Tab-separated table of C-alpha atoms in Angstrom:
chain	number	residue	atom	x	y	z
A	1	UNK	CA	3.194	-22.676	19.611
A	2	UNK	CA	0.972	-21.731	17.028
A	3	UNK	CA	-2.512	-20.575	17.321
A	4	UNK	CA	-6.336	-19.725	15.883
A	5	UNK	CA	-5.898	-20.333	12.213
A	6	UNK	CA	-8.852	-18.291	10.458
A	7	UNK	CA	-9.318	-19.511	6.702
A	8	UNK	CA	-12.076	-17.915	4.651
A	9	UNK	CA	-12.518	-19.001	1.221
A	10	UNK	CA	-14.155	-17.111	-1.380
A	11	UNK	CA	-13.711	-17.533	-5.715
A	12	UNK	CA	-10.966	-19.472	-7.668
A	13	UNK	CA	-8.991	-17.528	-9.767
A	14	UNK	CA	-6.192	-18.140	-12.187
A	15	UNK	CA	-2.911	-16.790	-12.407
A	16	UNK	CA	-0.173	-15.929	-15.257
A	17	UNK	CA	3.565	-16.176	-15.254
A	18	UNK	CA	3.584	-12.506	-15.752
A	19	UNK	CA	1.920	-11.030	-13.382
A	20	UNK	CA	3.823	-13.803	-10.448
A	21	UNK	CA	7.177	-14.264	-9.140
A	22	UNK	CA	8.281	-17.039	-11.274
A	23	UNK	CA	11.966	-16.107	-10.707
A	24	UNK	CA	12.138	-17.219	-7.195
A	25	UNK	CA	16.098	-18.439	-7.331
A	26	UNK	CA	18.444	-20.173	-4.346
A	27	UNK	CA	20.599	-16.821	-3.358
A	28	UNK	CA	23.912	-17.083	-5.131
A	29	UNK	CA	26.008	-15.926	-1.666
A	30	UNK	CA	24.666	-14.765	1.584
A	31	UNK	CA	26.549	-12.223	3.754
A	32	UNK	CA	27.478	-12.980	7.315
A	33	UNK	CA	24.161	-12.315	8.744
A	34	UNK	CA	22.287	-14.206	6.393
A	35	UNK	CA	24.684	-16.914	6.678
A	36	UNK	CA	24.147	-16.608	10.580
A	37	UNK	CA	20.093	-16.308	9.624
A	38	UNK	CA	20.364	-19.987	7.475
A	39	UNK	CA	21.920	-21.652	10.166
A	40	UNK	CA	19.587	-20.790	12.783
A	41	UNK	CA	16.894	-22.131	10.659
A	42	UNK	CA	18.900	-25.149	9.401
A	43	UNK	CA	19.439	-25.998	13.196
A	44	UNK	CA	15.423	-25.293	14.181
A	45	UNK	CA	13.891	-27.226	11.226
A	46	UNK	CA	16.785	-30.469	11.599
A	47	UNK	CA	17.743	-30.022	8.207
A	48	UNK	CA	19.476	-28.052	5.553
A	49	UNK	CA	17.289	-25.029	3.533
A	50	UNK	CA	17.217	-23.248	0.562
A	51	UNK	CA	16.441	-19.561	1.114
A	52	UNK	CA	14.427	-18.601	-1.463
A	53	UNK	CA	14.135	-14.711	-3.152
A	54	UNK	CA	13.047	-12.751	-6.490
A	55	UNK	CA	13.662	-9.488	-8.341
A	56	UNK	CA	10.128	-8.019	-7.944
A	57	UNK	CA	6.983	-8.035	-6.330
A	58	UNK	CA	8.095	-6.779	-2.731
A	59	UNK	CA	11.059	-8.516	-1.857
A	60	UNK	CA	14.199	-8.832	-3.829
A	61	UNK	CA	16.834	-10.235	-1.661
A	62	UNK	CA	16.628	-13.793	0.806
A	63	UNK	CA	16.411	-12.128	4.351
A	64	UNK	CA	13.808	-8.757	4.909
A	65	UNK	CA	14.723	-6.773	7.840
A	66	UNK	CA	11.717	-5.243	9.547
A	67	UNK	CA	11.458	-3.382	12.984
A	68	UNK	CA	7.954	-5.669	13.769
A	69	UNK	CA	7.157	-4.386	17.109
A	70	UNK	CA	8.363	-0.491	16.877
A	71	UNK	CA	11.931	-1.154	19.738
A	72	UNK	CA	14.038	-0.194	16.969
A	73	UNK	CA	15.350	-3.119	16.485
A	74	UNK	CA	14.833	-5.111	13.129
A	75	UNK	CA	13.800	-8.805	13.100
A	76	UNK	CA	14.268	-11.030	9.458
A	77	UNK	CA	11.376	-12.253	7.712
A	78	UNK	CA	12.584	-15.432	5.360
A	79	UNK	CA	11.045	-17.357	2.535
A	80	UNK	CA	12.558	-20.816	2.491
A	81	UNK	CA	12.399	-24.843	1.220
A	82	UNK	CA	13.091	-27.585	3.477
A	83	UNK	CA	13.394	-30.822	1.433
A	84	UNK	CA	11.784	-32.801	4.141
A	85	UNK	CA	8.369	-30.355	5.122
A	86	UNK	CA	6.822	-30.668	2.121
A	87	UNK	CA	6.484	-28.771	-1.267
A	88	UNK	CA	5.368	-25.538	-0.247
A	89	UNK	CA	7.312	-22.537	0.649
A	90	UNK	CA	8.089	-21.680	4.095
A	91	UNK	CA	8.055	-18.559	6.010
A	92	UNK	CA	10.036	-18.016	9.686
A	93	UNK	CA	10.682	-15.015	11.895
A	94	UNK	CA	13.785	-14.497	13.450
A	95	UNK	CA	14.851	-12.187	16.240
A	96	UNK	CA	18.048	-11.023	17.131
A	97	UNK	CA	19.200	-11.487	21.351
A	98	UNK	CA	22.163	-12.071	22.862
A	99	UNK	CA	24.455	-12.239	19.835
A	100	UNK	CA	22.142	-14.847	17.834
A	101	UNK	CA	19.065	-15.476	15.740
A	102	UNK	CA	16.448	-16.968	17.442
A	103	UNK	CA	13.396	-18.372	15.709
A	104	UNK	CA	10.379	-16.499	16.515
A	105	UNK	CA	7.345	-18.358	14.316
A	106	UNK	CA	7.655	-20.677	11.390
A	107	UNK	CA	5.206	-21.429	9.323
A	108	UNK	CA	4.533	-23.440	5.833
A	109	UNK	CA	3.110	-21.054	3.533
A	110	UNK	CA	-0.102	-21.943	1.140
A	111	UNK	CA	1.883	-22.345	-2.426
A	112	UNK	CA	5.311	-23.392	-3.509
A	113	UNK	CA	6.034	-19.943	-4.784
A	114	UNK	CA	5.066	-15.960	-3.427
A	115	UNK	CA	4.170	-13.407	-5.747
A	116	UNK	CA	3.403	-10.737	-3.498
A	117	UNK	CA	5.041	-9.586	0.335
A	118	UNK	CA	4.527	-6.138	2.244
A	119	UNK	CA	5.166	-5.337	6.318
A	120	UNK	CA	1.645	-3.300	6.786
A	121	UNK	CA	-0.216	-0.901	9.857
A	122	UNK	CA	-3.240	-1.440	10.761
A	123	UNK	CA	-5.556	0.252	13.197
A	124	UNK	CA	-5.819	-0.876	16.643
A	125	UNK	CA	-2.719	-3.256	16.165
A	126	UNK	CA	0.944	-2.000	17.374
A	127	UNK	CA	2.899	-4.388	15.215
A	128	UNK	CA	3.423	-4.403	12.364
A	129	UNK	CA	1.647	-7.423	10.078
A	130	UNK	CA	2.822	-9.327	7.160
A	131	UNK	CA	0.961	-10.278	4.260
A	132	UNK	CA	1.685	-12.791	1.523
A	133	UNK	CA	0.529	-13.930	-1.905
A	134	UNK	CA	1.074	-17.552	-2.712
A	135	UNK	CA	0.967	-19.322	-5.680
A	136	UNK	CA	1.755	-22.926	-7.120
A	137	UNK	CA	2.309	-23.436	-10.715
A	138	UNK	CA	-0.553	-25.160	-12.721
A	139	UNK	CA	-2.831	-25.065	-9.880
A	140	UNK	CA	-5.284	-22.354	-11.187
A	141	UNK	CA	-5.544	-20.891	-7.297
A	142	UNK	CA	-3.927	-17.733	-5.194
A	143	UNK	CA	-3.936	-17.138	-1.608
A	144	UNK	CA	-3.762	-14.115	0.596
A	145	UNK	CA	-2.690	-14.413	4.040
A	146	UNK	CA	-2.201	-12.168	6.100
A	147	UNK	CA	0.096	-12.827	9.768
A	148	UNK	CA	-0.843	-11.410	12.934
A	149	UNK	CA	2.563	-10.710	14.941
A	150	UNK	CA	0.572	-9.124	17.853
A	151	UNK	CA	0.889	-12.415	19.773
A	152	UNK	CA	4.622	-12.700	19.791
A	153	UNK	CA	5.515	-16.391	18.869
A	154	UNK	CA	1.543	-17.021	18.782
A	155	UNK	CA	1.008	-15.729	15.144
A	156	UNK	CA	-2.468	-16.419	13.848
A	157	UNK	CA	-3.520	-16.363	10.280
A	158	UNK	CA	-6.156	-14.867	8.041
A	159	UNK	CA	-6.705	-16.348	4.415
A	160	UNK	CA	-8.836	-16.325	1.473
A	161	UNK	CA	-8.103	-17.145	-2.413
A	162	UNK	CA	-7.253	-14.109	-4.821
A	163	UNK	CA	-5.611	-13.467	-7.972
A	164	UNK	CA	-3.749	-10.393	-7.123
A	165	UNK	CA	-2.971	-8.484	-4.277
A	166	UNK	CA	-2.422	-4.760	-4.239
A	167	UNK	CA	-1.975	-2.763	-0.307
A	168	UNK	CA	-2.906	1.052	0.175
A	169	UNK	CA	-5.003	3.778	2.070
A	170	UNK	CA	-7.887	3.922	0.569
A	171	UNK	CA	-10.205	4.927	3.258
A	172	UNK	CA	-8.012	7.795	3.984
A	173	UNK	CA	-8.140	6.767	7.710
A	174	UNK	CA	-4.080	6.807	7.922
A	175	UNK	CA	-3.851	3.048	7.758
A	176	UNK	CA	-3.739	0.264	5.214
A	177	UNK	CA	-6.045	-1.324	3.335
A	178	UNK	CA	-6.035	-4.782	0.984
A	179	UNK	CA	-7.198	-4.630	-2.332
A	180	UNK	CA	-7.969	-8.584	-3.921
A	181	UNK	CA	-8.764	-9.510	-7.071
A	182	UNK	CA	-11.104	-12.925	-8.014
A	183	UNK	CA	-12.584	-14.649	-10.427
A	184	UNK	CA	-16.208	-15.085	-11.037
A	185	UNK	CA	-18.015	-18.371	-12.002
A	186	UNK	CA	-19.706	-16.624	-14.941
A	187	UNK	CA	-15.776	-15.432	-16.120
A	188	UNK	CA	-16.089	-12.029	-14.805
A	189	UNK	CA	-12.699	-10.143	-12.535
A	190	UNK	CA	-13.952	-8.712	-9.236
A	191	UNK	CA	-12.206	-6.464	-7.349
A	192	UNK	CA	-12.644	-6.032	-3.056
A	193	UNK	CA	-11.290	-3.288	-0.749
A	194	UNK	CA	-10.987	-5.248	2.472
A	195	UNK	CA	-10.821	-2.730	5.612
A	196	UNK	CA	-9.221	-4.192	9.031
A	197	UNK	CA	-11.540	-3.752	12.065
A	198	UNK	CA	-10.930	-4.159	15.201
A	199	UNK	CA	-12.774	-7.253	16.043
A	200	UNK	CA	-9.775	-8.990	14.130
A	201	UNK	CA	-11.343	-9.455	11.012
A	202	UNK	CA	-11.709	-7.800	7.324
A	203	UNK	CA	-14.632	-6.371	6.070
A	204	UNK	CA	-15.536	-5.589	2.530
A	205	UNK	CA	-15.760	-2.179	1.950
A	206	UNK	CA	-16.175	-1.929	-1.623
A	207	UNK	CA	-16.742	-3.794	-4.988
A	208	UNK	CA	-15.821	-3.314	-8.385
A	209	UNK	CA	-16.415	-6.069	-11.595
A	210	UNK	CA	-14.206	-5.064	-14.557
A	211	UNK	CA	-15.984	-4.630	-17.271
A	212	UNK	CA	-15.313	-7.593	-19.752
A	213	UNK	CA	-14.894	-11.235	-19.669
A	214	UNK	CA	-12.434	-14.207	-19.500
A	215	UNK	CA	-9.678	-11.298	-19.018
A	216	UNK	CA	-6.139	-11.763	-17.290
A	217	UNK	CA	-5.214	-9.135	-15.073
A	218	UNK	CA	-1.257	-7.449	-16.289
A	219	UNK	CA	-1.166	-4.988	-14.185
A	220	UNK	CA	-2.156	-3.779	-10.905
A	221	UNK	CA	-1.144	0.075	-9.857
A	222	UNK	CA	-2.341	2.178	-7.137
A	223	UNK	CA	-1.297	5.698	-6.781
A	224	UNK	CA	-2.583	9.255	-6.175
A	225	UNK	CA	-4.715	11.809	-8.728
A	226	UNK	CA	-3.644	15.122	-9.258
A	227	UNK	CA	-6.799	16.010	-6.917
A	228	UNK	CA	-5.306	13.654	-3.943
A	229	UNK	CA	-7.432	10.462	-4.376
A	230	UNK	CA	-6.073	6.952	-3.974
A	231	UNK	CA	-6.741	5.391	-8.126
A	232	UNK	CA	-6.275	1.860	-8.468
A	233	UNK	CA	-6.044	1.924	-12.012
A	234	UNK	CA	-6.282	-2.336	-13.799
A	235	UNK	CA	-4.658	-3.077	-16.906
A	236	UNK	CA	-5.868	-6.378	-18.416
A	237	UNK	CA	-5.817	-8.313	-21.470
A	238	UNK	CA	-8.695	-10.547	-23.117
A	239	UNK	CA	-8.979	-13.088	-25.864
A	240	UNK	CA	-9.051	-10.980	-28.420
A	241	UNK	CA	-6.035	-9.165	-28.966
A	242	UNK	CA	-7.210	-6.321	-27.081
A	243	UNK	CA	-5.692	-4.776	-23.778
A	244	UNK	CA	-7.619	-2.685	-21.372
A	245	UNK	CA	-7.245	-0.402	-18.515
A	246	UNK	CA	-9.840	1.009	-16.132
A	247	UNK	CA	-9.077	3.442	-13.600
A	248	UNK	CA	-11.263	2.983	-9.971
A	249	UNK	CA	-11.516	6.012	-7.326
A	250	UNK	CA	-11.653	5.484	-3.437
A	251	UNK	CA	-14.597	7.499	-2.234
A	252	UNK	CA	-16.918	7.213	0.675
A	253	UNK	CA	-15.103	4.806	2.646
A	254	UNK	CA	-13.266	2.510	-0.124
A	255	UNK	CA	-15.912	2.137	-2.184
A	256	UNK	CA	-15.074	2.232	-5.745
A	257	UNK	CA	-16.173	4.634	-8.595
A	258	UNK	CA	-15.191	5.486	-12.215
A	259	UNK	CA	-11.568	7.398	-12.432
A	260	UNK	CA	-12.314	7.759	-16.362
A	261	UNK	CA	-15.158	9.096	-17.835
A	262	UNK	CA	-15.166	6.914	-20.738
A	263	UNK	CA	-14.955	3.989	-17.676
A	264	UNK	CA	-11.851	1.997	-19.793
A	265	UNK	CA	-9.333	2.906	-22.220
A	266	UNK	CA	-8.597	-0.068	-24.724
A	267	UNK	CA	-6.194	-0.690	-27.568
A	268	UNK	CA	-5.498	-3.573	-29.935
A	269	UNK	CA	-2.096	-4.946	-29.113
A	270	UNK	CA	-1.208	-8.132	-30.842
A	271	UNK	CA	2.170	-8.481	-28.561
A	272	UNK	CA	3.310	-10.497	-26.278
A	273	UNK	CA	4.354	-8.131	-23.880
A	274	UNK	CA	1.888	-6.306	-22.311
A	275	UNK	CA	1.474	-2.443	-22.463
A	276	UNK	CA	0.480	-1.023	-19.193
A	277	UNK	CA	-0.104	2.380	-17.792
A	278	UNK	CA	3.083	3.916	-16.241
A	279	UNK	CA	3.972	7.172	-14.949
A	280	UNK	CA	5.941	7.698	-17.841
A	281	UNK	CA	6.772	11.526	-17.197
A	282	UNK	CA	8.268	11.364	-14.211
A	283	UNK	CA	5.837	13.576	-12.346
A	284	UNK	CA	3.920	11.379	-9.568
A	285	UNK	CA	0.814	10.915	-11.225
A	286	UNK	CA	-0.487	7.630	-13.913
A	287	UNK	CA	-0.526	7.753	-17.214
A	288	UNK	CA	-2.543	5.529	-19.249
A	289	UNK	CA	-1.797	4.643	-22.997
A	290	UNK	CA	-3.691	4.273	-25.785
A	291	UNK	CA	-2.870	3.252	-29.609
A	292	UNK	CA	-2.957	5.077	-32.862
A	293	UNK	CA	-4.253	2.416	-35.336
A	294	UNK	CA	-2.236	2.362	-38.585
A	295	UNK	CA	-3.525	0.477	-41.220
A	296	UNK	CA	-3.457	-3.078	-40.920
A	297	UNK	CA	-0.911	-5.327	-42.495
A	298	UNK	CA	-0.889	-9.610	-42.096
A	299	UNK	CA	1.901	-8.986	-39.613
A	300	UNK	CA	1.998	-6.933	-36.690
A	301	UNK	CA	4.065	-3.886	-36.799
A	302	UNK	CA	6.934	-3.305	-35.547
A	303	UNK	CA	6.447	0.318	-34.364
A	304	UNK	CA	3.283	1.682	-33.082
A	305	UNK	CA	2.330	5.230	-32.529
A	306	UNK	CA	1.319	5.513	-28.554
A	307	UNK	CA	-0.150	8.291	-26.745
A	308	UNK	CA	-0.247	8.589	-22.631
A	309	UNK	CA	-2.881	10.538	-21.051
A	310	UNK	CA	-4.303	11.023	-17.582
A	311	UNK	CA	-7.940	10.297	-17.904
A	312	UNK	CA	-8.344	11.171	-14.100
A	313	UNK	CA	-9.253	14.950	-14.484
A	314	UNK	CA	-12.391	16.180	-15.797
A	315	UNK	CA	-10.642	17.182	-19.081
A	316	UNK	CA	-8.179	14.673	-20.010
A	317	UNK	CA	-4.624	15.772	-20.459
A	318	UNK	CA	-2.363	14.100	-23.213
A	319	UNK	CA	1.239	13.810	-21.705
A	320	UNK	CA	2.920	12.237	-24.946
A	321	UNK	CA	2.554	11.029	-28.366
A	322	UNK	CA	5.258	8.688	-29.507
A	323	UNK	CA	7.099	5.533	-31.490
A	324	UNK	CA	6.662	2.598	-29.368
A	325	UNK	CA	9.034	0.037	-30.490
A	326	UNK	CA	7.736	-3.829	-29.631
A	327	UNK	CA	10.690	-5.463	-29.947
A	328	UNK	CA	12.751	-3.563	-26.906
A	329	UNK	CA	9.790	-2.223	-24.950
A	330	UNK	CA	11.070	1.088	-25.809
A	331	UNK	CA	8.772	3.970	-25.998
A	332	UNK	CA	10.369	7.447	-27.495
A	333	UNK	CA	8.055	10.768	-27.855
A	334	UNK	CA	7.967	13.351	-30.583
A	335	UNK	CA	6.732	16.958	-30.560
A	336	UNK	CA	3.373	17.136	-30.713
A	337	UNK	CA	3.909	19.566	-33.598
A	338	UNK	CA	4.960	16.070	-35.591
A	339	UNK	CA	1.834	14.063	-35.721
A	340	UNK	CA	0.633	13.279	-38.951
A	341	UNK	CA	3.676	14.698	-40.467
A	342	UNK	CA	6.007	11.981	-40.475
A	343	UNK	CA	6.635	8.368	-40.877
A	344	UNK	CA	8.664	5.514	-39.649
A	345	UNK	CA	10.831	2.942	-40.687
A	346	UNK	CA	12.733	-0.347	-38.833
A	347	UNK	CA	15.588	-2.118	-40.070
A	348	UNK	CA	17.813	-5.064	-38.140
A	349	UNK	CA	16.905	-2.948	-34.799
A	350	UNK	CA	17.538	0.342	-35.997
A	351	UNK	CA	14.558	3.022	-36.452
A	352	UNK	CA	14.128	6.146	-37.896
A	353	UNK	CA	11.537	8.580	-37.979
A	354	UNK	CA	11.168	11.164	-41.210
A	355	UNK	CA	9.182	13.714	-42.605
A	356	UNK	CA	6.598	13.358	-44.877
A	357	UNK	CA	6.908	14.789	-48.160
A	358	UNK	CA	4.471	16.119	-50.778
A	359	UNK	CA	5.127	12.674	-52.175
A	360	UNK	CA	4.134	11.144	-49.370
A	361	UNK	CA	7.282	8.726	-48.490
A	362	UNK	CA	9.672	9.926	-50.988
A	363	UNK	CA	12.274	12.178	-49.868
A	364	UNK	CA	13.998	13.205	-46.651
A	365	UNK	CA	17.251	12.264	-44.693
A	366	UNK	CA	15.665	11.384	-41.168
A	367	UNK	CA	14.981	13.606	-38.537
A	368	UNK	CA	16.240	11.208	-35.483
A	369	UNK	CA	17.600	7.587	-35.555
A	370	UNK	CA	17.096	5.673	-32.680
A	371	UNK	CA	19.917	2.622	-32.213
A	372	UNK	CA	20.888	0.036	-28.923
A	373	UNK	CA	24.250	-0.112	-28.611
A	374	UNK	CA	26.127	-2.092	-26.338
A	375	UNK	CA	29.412	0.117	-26.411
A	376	UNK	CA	29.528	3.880	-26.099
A	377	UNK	CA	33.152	4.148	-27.763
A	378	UNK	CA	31.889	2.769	-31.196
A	379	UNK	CA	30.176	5.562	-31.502
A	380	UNK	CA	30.854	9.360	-32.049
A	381	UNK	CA	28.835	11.439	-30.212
A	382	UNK	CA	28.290	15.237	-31.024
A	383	UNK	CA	25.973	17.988	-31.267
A	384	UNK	CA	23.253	16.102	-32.590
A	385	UNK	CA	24.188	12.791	-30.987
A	386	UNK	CA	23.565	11.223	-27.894
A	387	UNK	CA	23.476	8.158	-25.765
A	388	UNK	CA	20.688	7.642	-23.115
A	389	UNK	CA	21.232	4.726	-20.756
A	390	UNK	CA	18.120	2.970	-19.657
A	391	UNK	CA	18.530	0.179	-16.690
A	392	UNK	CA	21.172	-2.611	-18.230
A	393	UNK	CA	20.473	-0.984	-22.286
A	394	UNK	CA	22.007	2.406	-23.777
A	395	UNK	CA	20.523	4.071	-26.868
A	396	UNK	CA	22.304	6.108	-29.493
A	397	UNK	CA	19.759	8.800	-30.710
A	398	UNK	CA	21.116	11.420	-33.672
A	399	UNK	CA	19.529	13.931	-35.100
A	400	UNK	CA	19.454	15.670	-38.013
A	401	UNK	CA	20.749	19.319	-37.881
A	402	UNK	CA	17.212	21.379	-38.433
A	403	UNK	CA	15.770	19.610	-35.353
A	404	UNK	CA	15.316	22.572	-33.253
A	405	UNK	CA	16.991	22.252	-29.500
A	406	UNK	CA	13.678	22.438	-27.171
A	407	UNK	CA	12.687	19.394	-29.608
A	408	UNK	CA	15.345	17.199	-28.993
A	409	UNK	CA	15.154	17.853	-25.406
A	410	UNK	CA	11.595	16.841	-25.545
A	411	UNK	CA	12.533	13.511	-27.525
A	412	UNK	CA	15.509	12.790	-24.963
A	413	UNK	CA	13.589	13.468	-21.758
A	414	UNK	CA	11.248	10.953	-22.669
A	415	UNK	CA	12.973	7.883	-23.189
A	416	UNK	CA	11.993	5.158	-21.385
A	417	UNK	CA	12.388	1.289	-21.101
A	418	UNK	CA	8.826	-0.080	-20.900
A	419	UNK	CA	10.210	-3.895	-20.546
């Protein structure tokens, strides 16, 4: 039986391909369990489904196992399509007694698609609760719902509309708290910090509008300062080849204040994929980047100098200066020692960066090619050559014999595969 569905509506927003699950594929194969998992839906709903999964954006694979209600045992939380219920996606809980799958709660979600899933705690409540992002394509709307599994098989729902969804402590209370995104009627972004309370409820606990207008969100990332304080930092693009990123502290109960004294770092970026911040050092903490302007041509450049900095402490620290290369997503540092004293070049996928001569562009061999290769055996690999494999891509980097050691471990360490 289902019970006590609480809708509140508040904004319309839009939403990109991007920044949604818009891979959401039938699973090629199931394993035993999940085969076991189908059928005891196909059996409840009278009718064969089509499990439905993606590659990002909280779940990756058909079936989630979660231990809901803390007995150490995990129950399966499934996205699915029944021909016959309609065209949105479904969601059902299974648990797992006396050798089967049972159906706990099904429920038709509030889009034909989900961009966003997490199992959360929140205060007061011993179960754990699900929460969902729907969206359907061309309808310029998001939901968030969140479902109560306090009840057992009586699941009850709170909803609103959003854009994007992000999950985290930021009242430092030790449980979590939703972060939504919407759309203003005037074309500004706001951004909420919804706290649970224990009358069953959210409440708004803090408010943010981004500071420009008619923007798409890229990027939402929430993670700790060096100085242990929840930053949800926003990357965003507008209409004018620009991208942005603002950084927002949690203080005083989830309210939201300026993590960058400037308030937001922006960059021209005439690309189609988007440059976000990223940890990009590997150390725990957000970097955000920001673009040395060459001069401009009629076409965008292929390579683009990039630097990353944390604009969270008082004095900003500069992590990185680097070759960005636009075509791969592929960002590759050099010494700091090397700005303004060299150059680049790009040729049918292969780059080089050289030294600057008293002539300007007239002269040296170059002090590190960067090339993707697809098979390590074509190529010879030495003393100043190397291959760094980055997710599915591998990248031949050599090096001209001057480069000092400590400098080409500085170049290799920082590789990284932006895309």
């Amino acid at each position: 039986m289902l019970l006590c569905v609480a809708l509140t509506f508040t904004g319309c927003s839009g939403f990109r391909g991007k920044n949604n699950i818009t891979n959401l594929l039938s699973a090629p194969k199931f394993s035993q369990t999940e085969s076991e998992i189908v059928k005891a839906i196909d059996n409840y709903i009278g009718e064969n489904v089509t499990l439905r999964h993606s590659t990002s954006q909280g779940y990756s694979s058909p079936v989630q196992f979660i231990d809901i209600d803390g007995d150490e045992k995990e129950e399966a939380v499934v996205f699915y399509y029944a021909p016959n219920k309609g065209a949105n996606i479904r969601m059902a809980l299974l648990s797992h007694s006396d050798g089967r799958w049972n159906i706990v709660s099904d429920k038709e979600g509030l889009g034909a698609e989900v961009f966003y899933f997490s199992a959360v705690s929140f205060e007061g409540l011993d179960t754990k609760q699900l929460l969902v992002g729907y969206n359907t394509a061309n309808i310029d709307e998001n939901f968030f719902v969140a479902y109560f599994t306090d009840g057992g098989s009586d699941i009850w729902e709170y909803a609103e509309s959003c854009q994007d969804i992000i999950v985290g402590d930021v009242t430092y209370d030790g449980y979590d708290d939703v972060i939504l995104s919407n759309r203003t009627s005037d074309g500004r972004m706001r951004l909420r910090s919804l706290s649970f309370t224990q009358d069953g409820t959210f409440r708004v606990v803090g408010t943010r509008l981004l500071k420009y207008y008619n923007i798409d969100i890229t990027q939402f990332t929430l993670a700790h300062s060096k100085a242990g304080e929840m930053v949800l930092y926003a990357d965003y693009r507008d209409d004018y080849n620009q991208m942005h990123t603002e950084g927002m502290v949690f203080r005083d109960g989830g309210k939201m204040f300026d993590a960058f004294q400037m308030t937001v770092v922006s960059k021209l970026w005439e690309y189609t994929d988007d440059l976000n911040c990223a940890d990009i050092d590997g150390d725990g903490y957000i970097e955000t980047p920001s673009v040395i302007q060459e001069e401009r041509t009629d076409d965008p450049a292929v390579l683009k100098t990039v630097e990353w900095t944390d604009y969270t402490p008082e004095q900003p620290v500069r992590k990185y200066i680097g070759i960005y290369d636009t075509q791969e997503s592929l960002f590759v540092a050099i010494p700091d020692s090397w700005q303004g004293e060299v150059y680049t070049e790009y040729s049918d996928g292969s780059w080089q960066v050289l030294r600057k001569t008293d002539d300007d562009k007239d002269g040296d061999n170059p002090l590190f090619t960067v090339t993707q290769v697809e098979y390590r055996n074509d190529i010879e690999l030495g003393a100043y050559s190397y291959i760094v494999y980055k997710d599915t891509k591998a990248w031949h980097l050599s090096f001209e014999k001057q480069v000092g050691l400590s400098d080409i471990q500085h170049i290799l360490k920082s590789v990284t595969d932006l895309g």
